[in-house]
GROMACS .gro file of C-alpha atoms in nm:
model
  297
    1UNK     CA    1   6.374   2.000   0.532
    2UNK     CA    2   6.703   2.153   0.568
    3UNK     CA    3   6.704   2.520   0.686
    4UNK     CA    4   6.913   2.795   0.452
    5UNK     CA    5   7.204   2.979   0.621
    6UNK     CA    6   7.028   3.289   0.661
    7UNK     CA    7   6.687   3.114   0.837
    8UNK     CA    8   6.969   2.941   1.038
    9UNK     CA    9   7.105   3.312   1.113
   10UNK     CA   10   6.777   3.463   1.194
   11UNK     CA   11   6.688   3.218   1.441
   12UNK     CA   12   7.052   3.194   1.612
   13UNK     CA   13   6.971   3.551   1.632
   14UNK     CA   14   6.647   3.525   1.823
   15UNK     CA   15   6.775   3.244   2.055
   16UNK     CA   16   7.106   3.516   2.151
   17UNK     CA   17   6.849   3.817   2.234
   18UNK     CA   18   6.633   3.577   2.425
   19UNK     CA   19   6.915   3.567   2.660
   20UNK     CA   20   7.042   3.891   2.640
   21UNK     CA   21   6.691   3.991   2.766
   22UNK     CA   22   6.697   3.805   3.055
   23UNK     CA   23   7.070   3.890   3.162
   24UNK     CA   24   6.893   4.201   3.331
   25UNK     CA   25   6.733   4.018   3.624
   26UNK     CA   26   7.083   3.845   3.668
   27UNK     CA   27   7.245   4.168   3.677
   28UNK     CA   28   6.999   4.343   3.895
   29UNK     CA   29   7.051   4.071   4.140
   30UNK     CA   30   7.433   4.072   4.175
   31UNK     CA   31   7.424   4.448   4.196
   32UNK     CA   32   7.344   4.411   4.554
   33UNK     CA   33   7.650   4.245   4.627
   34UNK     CA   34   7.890   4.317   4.334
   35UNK     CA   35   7.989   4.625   4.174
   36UNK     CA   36   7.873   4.664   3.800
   37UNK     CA   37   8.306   4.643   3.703
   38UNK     CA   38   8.342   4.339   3.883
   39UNK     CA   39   7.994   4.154   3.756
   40UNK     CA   40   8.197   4.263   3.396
   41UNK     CA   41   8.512   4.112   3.458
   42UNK     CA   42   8.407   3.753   3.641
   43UNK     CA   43   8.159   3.733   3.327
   44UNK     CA   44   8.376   3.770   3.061
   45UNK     CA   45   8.668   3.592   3.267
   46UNK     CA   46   8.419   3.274   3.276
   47UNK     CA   47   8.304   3.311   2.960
   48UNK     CA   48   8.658   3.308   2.794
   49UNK     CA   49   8.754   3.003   3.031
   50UNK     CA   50   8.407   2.844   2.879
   51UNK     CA   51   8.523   2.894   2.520
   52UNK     CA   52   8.844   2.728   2.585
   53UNK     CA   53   8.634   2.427   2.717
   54UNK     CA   54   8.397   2.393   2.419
   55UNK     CA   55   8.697   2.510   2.163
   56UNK     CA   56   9.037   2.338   2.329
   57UNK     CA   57   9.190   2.455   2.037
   58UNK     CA   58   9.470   2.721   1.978
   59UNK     CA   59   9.370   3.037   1.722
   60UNK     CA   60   9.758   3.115   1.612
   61UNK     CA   61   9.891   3.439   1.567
   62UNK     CA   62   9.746   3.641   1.253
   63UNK     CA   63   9.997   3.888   1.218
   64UNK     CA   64  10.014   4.249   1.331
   65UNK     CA   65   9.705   4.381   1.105
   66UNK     CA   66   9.472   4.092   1.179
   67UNK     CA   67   9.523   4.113   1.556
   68UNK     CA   68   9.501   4.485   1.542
   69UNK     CA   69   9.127   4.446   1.379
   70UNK     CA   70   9.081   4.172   1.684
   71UNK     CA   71   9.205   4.363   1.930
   72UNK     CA   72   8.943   4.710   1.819
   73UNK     CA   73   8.671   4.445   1.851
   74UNK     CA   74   8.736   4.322   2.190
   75UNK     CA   75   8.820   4.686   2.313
   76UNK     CA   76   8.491   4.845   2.137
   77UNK     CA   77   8.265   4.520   2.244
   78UNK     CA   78   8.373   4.431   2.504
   79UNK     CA   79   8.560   4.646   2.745
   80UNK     CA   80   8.422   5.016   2.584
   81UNK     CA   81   8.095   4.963   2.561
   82UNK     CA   82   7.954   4.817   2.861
   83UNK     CA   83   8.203   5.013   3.044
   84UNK     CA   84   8.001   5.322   2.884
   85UNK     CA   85   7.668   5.196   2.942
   86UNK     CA   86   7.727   5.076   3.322
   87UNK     CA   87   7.871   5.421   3.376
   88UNK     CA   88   7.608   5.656   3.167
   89UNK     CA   89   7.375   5.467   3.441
   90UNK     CA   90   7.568   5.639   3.745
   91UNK     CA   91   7.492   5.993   3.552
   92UNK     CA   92   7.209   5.939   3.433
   93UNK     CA   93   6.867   5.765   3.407
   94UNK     CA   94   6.791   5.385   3.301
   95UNK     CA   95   6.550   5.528   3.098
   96UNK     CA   96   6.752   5.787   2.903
   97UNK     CA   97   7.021   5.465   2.875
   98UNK     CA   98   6.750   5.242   2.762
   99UNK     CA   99   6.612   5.493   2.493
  100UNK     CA  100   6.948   5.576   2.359
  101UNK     CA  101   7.117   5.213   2.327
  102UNK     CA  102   6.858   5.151   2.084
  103UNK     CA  103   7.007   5.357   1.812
  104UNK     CA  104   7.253   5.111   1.768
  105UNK     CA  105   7.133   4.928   1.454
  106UNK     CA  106   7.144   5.298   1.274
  107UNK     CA  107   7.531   5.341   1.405
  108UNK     CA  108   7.557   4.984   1.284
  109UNK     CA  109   7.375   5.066   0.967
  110UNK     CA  110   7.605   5.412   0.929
  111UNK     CA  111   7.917   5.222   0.950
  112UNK     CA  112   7.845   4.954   0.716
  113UNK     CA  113   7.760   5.182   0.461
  114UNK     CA  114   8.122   5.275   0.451
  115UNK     CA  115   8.299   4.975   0.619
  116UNK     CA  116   8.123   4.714   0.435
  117UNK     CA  117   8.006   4.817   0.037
  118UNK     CA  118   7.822   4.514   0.048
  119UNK     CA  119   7.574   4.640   0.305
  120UNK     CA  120   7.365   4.900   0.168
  121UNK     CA  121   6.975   4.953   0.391
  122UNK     CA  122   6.717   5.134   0.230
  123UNK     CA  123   6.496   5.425   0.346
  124UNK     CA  124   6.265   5.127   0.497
  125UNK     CA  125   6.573   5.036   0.702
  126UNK     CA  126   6.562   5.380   0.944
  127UNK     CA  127   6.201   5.411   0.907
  128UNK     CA  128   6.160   5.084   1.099
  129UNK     CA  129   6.449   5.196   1.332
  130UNK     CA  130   6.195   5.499   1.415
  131UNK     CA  131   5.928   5.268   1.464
  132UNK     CA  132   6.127   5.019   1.685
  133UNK     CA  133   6.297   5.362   1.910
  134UNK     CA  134   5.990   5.547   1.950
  135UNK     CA  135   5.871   5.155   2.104
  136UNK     CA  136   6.176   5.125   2.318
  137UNK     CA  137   6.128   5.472   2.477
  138UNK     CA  138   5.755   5.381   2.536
  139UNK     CA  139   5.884   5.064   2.706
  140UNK     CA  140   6.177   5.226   2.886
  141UNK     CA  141   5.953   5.489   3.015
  142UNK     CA  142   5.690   5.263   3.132
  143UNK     CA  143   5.488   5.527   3.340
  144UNK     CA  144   5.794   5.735   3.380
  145UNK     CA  145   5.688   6.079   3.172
  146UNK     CA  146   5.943   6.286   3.341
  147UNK     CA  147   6.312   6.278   3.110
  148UNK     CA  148   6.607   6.394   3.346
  149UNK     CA  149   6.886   6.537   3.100
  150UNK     CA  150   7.263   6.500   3.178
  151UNK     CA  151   7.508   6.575   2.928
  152UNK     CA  152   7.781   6.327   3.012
  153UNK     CA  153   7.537   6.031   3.114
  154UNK     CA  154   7.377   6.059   2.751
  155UNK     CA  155   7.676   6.083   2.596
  156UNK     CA  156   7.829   5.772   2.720
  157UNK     CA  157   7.545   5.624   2.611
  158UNK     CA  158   7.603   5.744   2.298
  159UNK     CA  159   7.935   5.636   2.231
  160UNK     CA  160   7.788   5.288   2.392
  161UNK     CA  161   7.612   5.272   2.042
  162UNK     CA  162   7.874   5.398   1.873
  163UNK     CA  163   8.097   5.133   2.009
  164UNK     CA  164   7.869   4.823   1.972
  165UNK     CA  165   7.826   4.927   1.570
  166UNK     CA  166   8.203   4.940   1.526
  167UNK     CA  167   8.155   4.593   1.697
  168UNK     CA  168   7.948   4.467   1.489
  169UNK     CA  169   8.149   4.580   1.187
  170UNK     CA  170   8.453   4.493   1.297
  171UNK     CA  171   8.335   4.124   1.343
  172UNK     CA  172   8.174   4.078   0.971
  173UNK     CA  173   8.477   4.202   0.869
  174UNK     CA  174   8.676   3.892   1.064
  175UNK     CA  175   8.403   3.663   0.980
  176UNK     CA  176   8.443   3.728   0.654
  177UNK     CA  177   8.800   3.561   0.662
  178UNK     CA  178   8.695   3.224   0.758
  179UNK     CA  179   8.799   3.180   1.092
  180UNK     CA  180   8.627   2.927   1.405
  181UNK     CA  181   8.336   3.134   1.566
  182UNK     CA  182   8.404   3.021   1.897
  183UNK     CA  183   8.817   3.096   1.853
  184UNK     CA  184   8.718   3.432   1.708
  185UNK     CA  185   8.465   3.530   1.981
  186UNK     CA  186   8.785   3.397   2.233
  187UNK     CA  187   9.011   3.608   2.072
  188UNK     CA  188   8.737   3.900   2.105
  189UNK     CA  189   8.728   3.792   2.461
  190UNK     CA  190   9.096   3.781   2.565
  191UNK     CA  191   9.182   4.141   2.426
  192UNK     CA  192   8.831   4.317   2.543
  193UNK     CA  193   8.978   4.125   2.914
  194UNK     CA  194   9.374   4.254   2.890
  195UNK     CA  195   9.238   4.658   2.788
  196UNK     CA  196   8.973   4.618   3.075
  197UNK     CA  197   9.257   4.540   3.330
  198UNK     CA  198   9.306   4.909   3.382
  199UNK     CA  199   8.948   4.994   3.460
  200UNK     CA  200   8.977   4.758   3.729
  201UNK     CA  201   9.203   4.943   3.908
  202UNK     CA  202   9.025   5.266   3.893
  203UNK     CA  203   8.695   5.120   3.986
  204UNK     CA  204   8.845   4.955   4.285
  205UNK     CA  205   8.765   4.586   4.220
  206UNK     CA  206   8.756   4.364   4.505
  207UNK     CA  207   8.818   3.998   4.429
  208UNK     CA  208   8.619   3.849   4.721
  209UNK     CA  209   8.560   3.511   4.598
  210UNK     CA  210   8.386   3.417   4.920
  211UNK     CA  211   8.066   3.585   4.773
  212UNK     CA  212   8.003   3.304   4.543
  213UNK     CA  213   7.930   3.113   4.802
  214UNK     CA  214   7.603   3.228   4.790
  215UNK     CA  215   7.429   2.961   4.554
  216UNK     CA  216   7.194   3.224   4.373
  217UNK     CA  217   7.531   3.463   4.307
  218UNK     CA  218   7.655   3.166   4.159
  219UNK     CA  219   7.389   3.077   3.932
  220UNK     CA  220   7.357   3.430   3.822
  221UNK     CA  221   7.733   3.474   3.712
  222UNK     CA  222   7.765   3.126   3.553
  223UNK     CA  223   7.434   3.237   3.338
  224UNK     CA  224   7.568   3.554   3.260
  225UNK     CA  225   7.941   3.448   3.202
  226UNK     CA  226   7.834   3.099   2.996
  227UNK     CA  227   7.529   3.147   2.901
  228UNK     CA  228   7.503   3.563   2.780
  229UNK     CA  229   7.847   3.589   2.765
  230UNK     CA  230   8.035   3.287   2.575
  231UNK     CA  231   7.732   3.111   2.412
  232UNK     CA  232   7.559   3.431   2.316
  233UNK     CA  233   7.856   3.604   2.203
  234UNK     CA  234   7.943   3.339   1.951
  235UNK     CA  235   7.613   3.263   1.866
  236UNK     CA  236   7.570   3.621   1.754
  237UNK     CA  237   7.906   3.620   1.546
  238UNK     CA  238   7.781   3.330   1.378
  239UNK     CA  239   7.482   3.443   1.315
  240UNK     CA  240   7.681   3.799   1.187
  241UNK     CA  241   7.842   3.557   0.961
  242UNK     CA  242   7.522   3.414   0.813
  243UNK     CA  243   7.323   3.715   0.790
  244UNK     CA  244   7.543   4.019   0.754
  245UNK     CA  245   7.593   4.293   1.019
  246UNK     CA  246   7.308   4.547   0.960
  247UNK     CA  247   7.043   4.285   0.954
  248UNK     CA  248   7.074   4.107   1.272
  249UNK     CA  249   7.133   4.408   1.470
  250UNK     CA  250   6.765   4.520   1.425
  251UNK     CA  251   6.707   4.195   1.698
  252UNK     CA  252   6.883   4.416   1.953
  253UNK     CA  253   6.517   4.603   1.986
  254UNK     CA  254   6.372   4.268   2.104
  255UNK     CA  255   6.600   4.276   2.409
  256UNK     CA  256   6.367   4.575   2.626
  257UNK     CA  257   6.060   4.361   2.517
  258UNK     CA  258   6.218   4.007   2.663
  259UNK     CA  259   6.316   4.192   2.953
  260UNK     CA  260   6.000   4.360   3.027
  261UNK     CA  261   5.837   3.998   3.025
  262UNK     CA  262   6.115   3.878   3.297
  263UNK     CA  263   6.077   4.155   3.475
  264UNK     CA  264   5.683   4.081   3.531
  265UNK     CA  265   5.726   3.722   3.591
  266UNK     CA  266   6.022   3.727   3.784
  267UNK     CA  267   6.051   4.026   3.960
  268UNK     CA  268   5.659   4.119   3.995
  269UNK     CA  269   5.725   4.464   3.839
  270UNK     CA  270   5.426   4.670   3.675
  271UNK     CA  271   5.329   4.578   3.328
  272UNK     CA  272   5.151   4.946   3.184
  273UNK     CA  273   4.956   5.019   2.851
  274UNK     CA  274   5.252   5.282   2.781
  275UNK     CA  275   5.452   4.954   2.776
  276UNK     CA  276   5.218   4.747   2.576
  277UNK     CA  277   5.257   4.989   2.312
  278UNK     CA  278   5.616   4.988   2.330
  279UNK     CA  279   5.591   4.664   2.252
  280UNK     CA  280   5.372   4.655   1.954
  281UNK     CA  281   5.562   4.967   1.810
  282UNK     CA  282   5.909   4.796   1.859
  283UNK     CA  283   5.818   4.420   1.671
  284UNK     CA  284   5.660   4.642   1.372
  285UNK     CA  285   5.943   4.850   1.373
  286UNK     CA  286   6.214   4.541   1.368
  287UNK     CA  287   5.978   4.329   1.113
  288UNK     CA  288   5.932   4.685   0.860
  289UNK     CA  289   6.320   4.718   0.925
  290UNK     CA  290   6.399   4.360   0.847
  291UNK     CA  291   6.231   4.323   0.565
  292UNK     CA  292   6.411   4.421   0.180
  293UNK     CA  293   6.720   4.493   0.306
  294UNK     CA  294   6.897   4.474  -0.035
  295UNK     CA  295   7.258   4.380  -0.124
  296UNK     CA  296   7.491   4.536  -0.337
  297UNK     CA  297   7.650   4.234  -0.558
   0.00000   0.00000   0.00000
């Protein structure tokens, strides 16, 4: 039995934050030798060199409007926001970062309401985004009941959110025109690469190549750059496509909870009831979330 285009959306969906939950213990590993703006740019870097492999195809010039839209999406995706999130963790908590990434769907959800007519969530919609953040602040707390404020950490988390929903927008709106995932996601890639160039220079990259000598460094950044980073990326475009933008971001709240379960079996950290409730609060917030969503014709 064949599956429809949006069961083939949901579950390209599920794969993508499978992986996306476990980039953390990859990323916790090379942060004892790498700094978190060179991990960013040798991941996307070898994830646009693996698109070219899987795609060796050229995406031609668009014109001036169309590459402007790419362009936003590779600056908001890729370069601004995990820019803003890897730096809102040098001011501030993994916890406060944790619990305010997860209003992302709701930016999403915001944006689409103007961006995208055809996207219209009901009062279910934010109820379930309740549900899932009051679950993802259980699980990001995990024991932790003390909440350090600062200002400019939380706000960079913010805009984090605020930059993955114009993200997502910005690629339904591409998708929408037809185009190759994987030379759209390459496209994303190349520009979210080129605005990141300065932000190498101010972080002081080092290139340091000799580092990836180390076989487990070099597992780690070929699973984030292929894996999370190219396959991911254009799985979750397609699955954009498929499904529409507000709908698949609700998966984003599965991320803490696949993490979480890495986390215990890879890195033997503590597992707490304060989690376990996380948990159960965040899948009956994405499932109440998920479900009704209805479309404007």
């Amino acid at each position: 039995m064949l599956l429809t285009k949006r069961t083939q959306g949901h579950l390209i969906a599920l794969m993508t934050v499978f992986f996306w939950g476990t980039t953390f213990i990859s990323t916790k590993t090379l942060l004892i030798e790498f700094k978190p703006i060179e991990i960013l740019f040798f991941r996307f870097l070898l994830g646009y060199v693996t698109l070219w492999i899987l795609c060796p195809r050229l995406l031609v010039w668009q014109g001036v409007k169309q590459e402007f839209i790419f362009l936003c999406a590779g600056l908001c995706g890729i370069t601004c926001y995990f820019l803003c999130e890897n730096i809102a963790l040098t001011y501030t908590t993994a916890s406060n970062v944790g619990i305010i990434t997860t209003l992302a769907p709701i930016f999403t959800a915001l944006l689409a309401m103007f961006f995208l007519k055809a996207e219209t969530p009901p009062k279910r919609f934010y109820v379930g985004c309740l549900f899932a953040s009051v679950g993802v602040g259980l699980i990001c707390f995990n024991g932790k009941y003390v909440l350090s404020m600062n200002p400019l950490g939380d706000l960079l988390a913010m805009l984090a959110c605020l930059f993955w929903g114009c993200y997502s927008i910005l690629t339904k709106k591409s998708s929408n025109r037809g185009y190759n995932t994987i030379l759209l996601t390459r496209r994303f890639f190349f520009y979210g690469l080129l605005l990141m160039l300065p932000a190498l220079y101010l972080f002081d990259f080092k290139l340091n190549l000799d580092r990836f000598s180390n076989t487990t460094n070099l597992f780690n950044i070929l699973f984030l750059g292929v894996g999370a980073s190219a396959i991911c990326f254009a799985s979750w475009n397609y699955a954009v496509k498929l499904v529409g933008a507000v709908k698949i971001s609700i998966y984003l709240y599965l991320v803490p909870i696949l993490t979480i379960i890495g986390a215990v079996l890879m890195l033997n950290e503590p597992f707490t009831w304060l989690a376990a409730f996380g948990t159960l609060f965040t899948l009956c917030g994405v499932l109440l979330s998920e479900r009704k969503i209805k479309i404007k014709k």
